PDB file of C-alpha atoms in Angstrom:
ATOM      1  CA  UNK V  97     152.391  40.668  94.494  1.00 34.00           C
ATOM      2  CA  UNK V  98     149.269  41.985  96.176  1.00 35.00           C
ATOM      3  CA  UNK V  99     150.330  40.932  99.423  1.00 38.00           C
ATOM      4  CA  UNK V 100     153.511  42.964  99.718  1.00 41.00           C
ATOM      5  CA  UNK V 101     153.526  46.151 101.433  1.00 41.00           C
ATOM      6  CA  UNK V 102     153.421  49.216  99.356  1.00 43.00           C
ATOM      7  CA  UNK V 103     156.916  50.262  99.989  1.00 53.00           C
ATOM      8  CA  UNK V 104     158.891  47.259  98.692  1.00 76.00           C
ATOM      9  CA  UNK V 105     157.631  47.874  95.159  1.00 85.00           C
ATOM     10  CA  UNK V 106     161.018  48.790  94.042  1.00 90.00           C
ATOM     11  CA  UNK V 107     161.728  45.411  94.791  1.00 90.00           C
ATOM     12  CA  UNK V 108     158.741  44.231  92.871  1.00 93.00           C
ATOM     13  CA  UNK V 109     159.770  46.431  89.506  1.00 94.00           C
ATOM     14  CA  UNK V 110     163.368  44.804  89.501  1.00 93.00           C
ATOM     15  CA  UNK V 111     162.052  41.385  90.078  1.00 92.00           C
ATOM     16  CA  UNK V 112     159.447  41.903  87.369  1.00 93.00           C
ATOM     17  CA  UNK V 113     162.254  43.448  85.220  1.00 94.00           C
ATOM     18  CA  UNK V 114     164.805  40.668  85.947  1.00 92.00           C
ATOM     19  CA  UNK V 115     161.874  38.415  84.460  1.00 92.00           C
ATOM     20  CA  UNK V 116     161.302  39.849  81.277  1.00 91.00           C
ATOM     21  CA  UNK V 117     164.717  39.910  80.363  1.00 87.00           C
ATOM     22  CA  UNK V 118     167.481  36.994  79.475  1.00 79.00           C
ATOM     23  CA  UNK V 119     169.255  35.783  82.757  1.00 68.00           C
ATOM     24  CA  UNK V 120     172.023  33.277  83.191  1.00 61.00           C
ATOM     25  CA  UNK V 121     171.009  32.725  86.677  1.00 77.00           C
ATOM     26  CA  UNK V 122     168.173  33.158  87.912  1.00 85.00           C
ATOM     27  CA  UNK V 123     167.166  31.704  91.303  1.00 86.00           C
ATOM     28  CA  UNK V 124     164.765  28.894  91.993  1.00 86.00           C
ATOM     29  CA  UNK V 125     162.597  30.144  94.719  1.00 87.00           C
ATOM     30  CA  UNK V 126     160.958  27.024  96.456  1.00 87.00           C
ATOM     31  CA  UNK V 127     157.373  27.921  95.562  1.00 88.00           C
ATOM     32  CA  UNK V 128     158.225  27.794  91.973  1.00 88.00           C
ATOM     33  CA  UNK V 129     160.739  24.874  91.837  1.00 89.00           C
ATOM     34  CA  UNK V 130     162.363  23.565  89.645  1.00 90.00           C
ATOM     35  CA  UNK V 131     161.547  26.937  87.889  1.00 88.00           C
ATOM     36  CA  UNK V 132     163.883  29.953  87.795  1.00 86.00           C
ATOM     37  CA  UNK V 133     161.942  32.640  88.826  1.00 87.00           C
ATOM     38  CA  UNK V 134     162.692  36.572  90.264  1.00 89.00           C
ATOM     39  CA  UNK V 135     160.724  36.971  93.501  1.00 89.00           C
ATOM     40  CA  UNK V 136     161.024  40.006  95.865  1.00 88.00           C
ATOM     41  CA  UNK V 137     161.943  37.991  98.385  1.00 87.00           C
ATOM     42  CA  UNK V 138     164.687  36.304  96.248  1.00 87.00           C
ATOM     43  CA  UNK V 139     166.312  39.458  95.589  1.00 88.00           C
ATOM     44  CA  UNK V 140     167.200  39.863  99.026  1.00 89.00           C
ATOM     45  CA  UNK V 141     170.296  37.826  99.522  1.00 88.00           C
ATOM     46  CA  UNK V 142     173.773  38.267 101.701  1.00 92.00           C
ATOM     47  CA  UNK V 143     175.279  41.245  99.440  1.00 91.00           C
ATOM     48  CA  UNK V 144     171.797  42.709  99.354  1.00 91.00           C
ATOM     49  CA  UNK V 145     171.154  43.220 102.479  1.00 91.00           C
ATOM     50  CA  UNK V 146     174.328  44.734 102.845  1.00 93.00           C
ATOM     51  CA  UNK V 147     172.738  47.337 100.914  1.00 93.00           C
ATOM     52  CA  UNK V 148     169.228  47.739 103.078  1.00 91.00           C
ATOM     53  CA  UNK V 149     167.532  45.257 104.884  1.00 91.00           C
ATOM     54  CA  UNK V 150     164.770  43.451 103.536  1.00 91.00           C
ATOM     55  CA  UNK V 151     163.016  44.964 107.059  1.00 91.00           C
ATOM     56  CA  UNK V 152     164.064  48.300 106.111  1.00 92.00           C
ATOM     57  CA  UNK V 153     162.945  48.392 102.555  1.00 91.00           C
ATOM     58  CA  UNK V 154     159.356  47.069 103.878  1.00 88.00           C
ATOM     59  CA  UNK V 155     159.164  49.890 105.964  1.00 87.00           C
ATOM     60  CA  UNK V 156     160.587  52.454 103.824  1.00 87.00           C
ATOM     61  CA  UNK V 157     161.027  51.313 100.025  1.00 89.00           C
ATOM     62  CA  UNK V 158     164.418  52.119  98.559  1.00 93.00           C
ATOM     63  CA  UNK V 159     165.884  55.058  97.065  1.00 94.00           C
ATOM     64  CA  UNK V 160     167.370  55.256  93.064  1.00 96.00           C
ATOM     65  CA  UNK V 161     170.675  55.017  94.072  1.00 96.00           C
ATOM     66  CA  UNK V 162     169.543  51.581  96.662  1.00 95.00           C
ATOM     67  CA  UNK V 163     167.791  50.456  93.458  1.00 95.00           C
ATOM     68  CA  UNK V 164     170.863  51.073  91.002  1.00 96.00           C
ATOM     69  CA  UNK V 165     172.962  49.374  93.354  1.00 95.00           C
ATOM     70  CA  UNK V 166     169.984  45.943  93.482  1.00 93.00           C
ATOM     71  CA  UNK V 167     170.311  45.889  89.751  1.00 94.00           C
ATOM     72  CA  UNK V 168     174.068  46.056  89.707  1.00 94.00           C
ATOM     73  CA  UNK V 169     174.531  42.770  91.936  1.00 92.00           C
ATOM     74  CA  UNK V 170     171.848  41.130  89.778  1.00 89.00           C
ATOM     75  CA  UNK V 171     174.206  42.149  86.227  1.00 88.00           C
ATOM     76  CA  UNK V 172     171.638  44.577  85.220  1.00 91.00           C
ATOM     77  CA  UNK V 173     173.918  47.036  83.811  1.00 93.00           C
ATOM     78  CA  UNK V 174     172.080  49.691  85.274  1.00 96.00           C
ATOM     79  CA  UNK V 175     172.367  53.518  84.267  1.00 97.00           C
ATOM     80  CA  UNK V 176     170.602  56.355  86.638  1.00 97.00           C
ATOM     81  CA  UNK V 177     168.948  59.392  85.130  1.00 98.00           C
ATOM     82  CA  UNK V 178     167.833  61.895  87.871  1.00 98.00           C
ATOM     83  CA  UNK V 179     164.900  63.643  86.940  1.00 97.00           C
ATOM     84  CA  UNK V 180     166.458  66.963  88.106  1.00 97.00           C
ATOM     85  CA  UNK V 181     169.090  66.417  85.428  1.00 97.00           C
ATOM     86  CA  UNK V 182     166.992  65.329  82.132  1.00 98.00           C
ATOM     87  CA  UNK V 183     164.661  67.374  79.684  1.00 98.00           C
ATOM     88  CA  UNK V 184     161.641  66.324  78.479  1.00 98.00           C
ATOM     89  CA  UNK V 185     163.144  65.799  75.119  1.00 98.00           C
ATOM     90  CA  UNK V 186     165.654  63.620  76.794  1.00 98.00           C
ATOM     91  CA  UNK V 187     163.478  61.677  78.869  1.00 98.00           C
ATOM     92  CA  UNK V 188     161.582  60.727  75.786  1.00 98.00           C
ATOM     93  CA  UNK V 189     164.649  59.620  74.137  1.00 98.00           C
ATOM     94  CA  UNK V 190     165.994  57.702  77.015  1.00 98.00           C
ATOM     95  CA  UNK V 191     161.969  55.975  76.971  1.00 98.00           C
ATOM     96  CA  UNK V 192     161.686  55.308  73.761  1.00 98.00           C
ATOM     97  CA  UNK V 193     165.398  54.182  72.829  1.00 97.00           C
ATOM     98  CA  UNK V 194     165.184  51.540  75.841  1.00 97.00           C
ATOM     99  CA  UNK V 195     161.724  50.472  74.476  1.00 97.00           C
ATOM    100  CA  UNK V 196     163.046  49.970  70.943  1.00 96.00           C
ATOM    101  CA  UNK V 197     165.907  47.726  72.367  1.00 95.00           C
ATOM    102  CA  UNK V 198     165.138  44.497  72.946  1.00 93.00           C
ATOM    103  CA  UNK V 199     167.899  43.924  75.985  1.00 93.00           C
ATOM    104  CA  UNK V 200     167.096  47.014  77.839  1.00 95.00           C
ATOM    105  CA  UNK V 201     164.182  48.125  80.306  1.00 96.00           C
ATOM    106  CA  UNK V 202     163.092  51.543  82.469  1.00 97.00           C
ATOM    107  CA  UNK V 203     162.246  51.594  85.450  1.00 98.00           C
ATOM    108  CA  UNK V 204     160.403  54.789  86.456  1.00 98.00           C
ATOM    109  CA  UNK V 205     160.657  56.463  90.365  1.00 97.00           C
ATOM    110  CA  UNK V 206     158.161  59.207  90.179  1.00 96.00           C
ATOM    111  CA  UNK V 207     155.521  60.992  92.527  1.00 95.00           C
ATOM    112  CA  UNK V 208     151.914  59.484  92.393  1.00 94.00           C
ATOM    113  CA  UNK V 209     150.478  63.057  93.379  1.00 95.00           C
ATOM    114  CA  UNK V 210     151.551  64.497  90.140  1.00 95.00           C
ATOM    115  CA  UNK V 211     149.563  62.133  88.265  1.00 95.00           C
ATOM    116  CA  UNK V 212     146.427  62.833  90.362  1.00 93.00           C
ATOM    117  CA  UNK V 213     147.197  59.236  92.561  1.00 92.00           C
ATOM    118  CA  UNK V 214     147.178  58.172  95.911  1.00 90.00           C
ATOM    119  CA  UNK V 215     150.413  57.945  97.695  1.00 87.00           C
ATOM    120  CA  UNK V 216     154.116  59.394  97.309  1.00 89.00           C
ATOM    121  CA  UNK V 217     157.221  57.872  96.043  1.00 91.00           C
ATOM    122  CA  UNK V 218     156.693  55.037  93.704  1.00 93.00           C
ATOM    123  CA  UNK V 219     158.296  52.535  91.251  1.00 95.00           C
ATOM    124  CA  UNK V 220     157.382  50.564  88.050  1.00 96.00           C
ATOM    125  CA  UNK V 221     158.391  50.059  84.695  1.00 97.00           C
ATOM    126  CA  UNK V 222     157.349  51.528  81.693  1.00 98.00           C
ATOM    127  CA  UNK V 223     155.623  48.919  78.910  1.00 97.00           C
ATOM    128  CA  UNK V 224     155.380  51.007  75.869  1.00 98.00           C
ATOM    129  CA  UNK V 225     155.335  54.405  74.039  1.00 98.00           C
ATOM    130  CA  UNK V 226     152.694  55.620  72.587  1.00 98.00           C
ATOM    131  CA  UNK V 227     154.406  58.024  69.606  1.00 97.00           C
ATOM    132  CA  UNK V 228     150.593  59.844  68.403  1.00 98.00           C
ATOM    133  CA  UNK V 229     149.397  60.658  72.065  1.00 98.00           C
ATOM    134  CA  UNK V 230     153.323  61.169  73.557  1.00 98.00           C
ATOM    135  CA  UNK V 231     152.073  58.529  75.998  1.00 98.00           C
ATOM    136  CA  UNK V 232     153.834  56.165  77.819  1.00 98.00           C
ATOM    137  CA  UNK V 233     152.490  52.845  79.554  1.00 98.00           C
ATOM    138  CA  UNK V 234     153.116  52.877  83.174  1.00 97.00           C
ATOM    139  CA  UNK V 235     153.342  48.888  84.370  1.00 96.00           C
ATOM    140  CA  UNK V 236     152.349  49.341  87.472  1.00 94.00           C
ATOM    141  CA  UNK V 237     153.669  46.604  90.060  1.00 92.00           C
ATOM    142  CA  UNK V 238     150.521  47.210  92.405  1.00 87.00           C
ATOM    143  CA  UNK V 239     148.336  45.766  90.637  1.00 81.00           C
ATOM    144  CA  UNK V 240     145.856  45.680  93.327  1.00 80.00           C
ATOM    145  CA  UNK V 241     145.701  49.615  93.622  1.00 85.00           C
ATOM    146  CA  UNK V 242     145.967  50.560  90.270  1.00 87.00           C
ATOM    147  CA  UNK V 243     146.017  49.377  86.666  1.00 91.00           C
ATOM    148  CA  UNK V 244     148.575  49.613  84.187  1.00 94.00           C
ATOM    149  CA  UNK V 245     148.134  53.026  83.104  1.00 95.00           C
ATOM    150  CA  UNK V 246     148.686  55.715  79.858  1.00 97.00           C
ATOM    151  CA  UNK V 247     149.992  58.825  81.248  1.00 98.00           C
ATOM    152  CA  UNK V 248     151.484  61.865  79.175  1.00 98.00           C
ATOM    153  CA  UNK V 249     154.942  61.846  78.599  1.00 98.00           C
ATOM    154  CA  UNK V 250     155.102  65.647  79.915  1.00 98.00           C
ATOM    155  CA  UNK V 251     152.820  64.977  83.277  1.00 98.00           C
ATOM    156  CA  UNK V 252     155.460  61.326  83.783  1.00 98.00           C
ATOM    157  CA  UNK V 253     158.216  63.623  83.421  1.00 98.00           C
ATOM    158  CA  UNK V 254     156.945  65.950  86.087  1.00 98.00           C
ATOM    159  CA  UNK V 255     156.642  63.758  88.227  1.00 97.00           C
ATOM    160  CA  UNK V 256     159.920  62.652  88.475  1.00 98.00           C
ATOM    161  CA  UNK V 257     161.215  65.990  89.015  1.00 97.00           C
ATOM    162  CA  UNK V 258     160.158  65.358  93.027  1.00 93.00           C
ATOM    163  CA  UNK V 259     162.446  64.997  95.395  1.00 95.00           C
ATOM    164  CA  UNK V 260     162.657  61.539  97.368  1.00 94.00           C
ATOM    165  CA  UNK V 261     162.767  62.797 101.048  1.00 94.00           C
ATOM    166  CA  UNK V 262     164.986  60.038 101.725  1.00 93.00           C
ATOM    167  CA  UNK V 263     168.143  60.686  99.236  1.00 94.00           C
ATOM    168  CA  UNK V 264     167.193  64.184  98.832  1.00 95.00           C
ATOM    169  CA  UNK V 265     167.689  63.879  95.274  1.00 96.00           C
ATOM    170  CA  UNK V 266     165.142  64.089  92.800  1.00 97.00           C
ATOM    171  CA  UNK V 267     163.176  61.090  91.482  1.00 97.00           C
ATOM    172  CA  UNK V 268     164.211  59.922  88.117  1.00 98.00           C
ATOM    173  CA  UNK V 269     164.807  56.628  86.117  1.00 98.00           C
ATOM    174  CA  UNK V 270     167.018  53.404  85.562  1.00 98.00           C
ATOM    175  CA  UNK V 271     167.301  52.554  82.251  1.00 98.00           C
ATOM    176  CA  UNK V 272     168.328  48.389  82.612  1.00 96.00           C
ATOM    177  CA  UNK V 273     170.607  46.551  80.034  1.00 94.00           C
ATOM    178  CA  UNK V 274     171.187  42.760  79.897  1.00 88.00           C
ATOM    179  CA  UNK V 275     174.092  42.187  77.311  1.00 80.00           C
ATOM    180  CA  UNK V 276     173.150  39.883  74.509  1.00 63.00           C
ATOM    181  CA  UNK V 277     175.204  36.527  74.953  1.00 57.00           C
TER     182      UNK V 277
END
């Protein structure tokens, strides 16, 4: 989605998310008809923008709690972890147990400045876990700015431990689970 504006990538981790997982119902965006296909714009939808406004969320992004709440209308079965509240032996539970399980995915809200990037807040989901290095693949949903990346477990985990100027709570994760039909 290199056309997006950086702030919306929230929206661009759930929609790639939504994707990689089994869906009932999915919509059919009309660039990709007949196809059932997540979009960010597709995610937007009356008891969405209830939520935040697709405007408001391309000016300002969402928060975990926005995101939880995004998930929740699209039967995600989401589950928030605030950074503030995990340690790093829990975090690396929570990663690797969701990894391990073909029905759930993470979704990671963490601070690019503690892993040496540019920019603030930021979401994307996490691909894999490295067990030898304690690495974890970050998926990142701007593609155009950076690749997906390995990044140590420890310095991930730091940088979740921010706190998101808008919710004043710190950053954290959503761990995602689709029941199995």
């Amino acid at each position: 989605f290199p056309t997006r504006r950086s702030s919306d990538l929230g929206a661009a981790s759930i929609a790639s998310v939504l994707n990689s997982l089994p869906a009932s119902s999915r919509p059919v965006p009309p660039q990709f008809s007949p196809y059932h296909y997540f979009t960010q714009d597709s995610l937007f939808i009356e008891s969405t923008e209830k939520i935040i406004s697709k405007e408001k969320v391309e000016k300002g992004g969402l928060t975990l709690d926005q995101l939880k709440q995004f998930l929740e209308i699209w039967a995600a079965n989401p589950t928030i972890y605030y950074g503030s509240s995990l340690s790093l032996s829990q975090f690396r539970n929570l990663i690797t147990s969701s990894l391990s399980n073909p029905n759930q995915r993470i979704i990671v809200n963490f601070d690019r400045k503690a892993l040496d990037q540019i920019g603030h807040g930021h979401f994307s989901p996490i691909g894999a876990y490295d067990s030898k290095t304690d690495s974890v693949l970050i998926l990142d949903v701007a593609k155009y700015k950076y690749p997906p990346v390995w990044t140590k477990t420890s310095d991930l985990f730091n940088a979740i431990q921010g706190i998101d100027p808008t919710s004043g709570k710190s950053r954290g994760i959503a761990q995602i689970t689709i029941n199995a039909k």
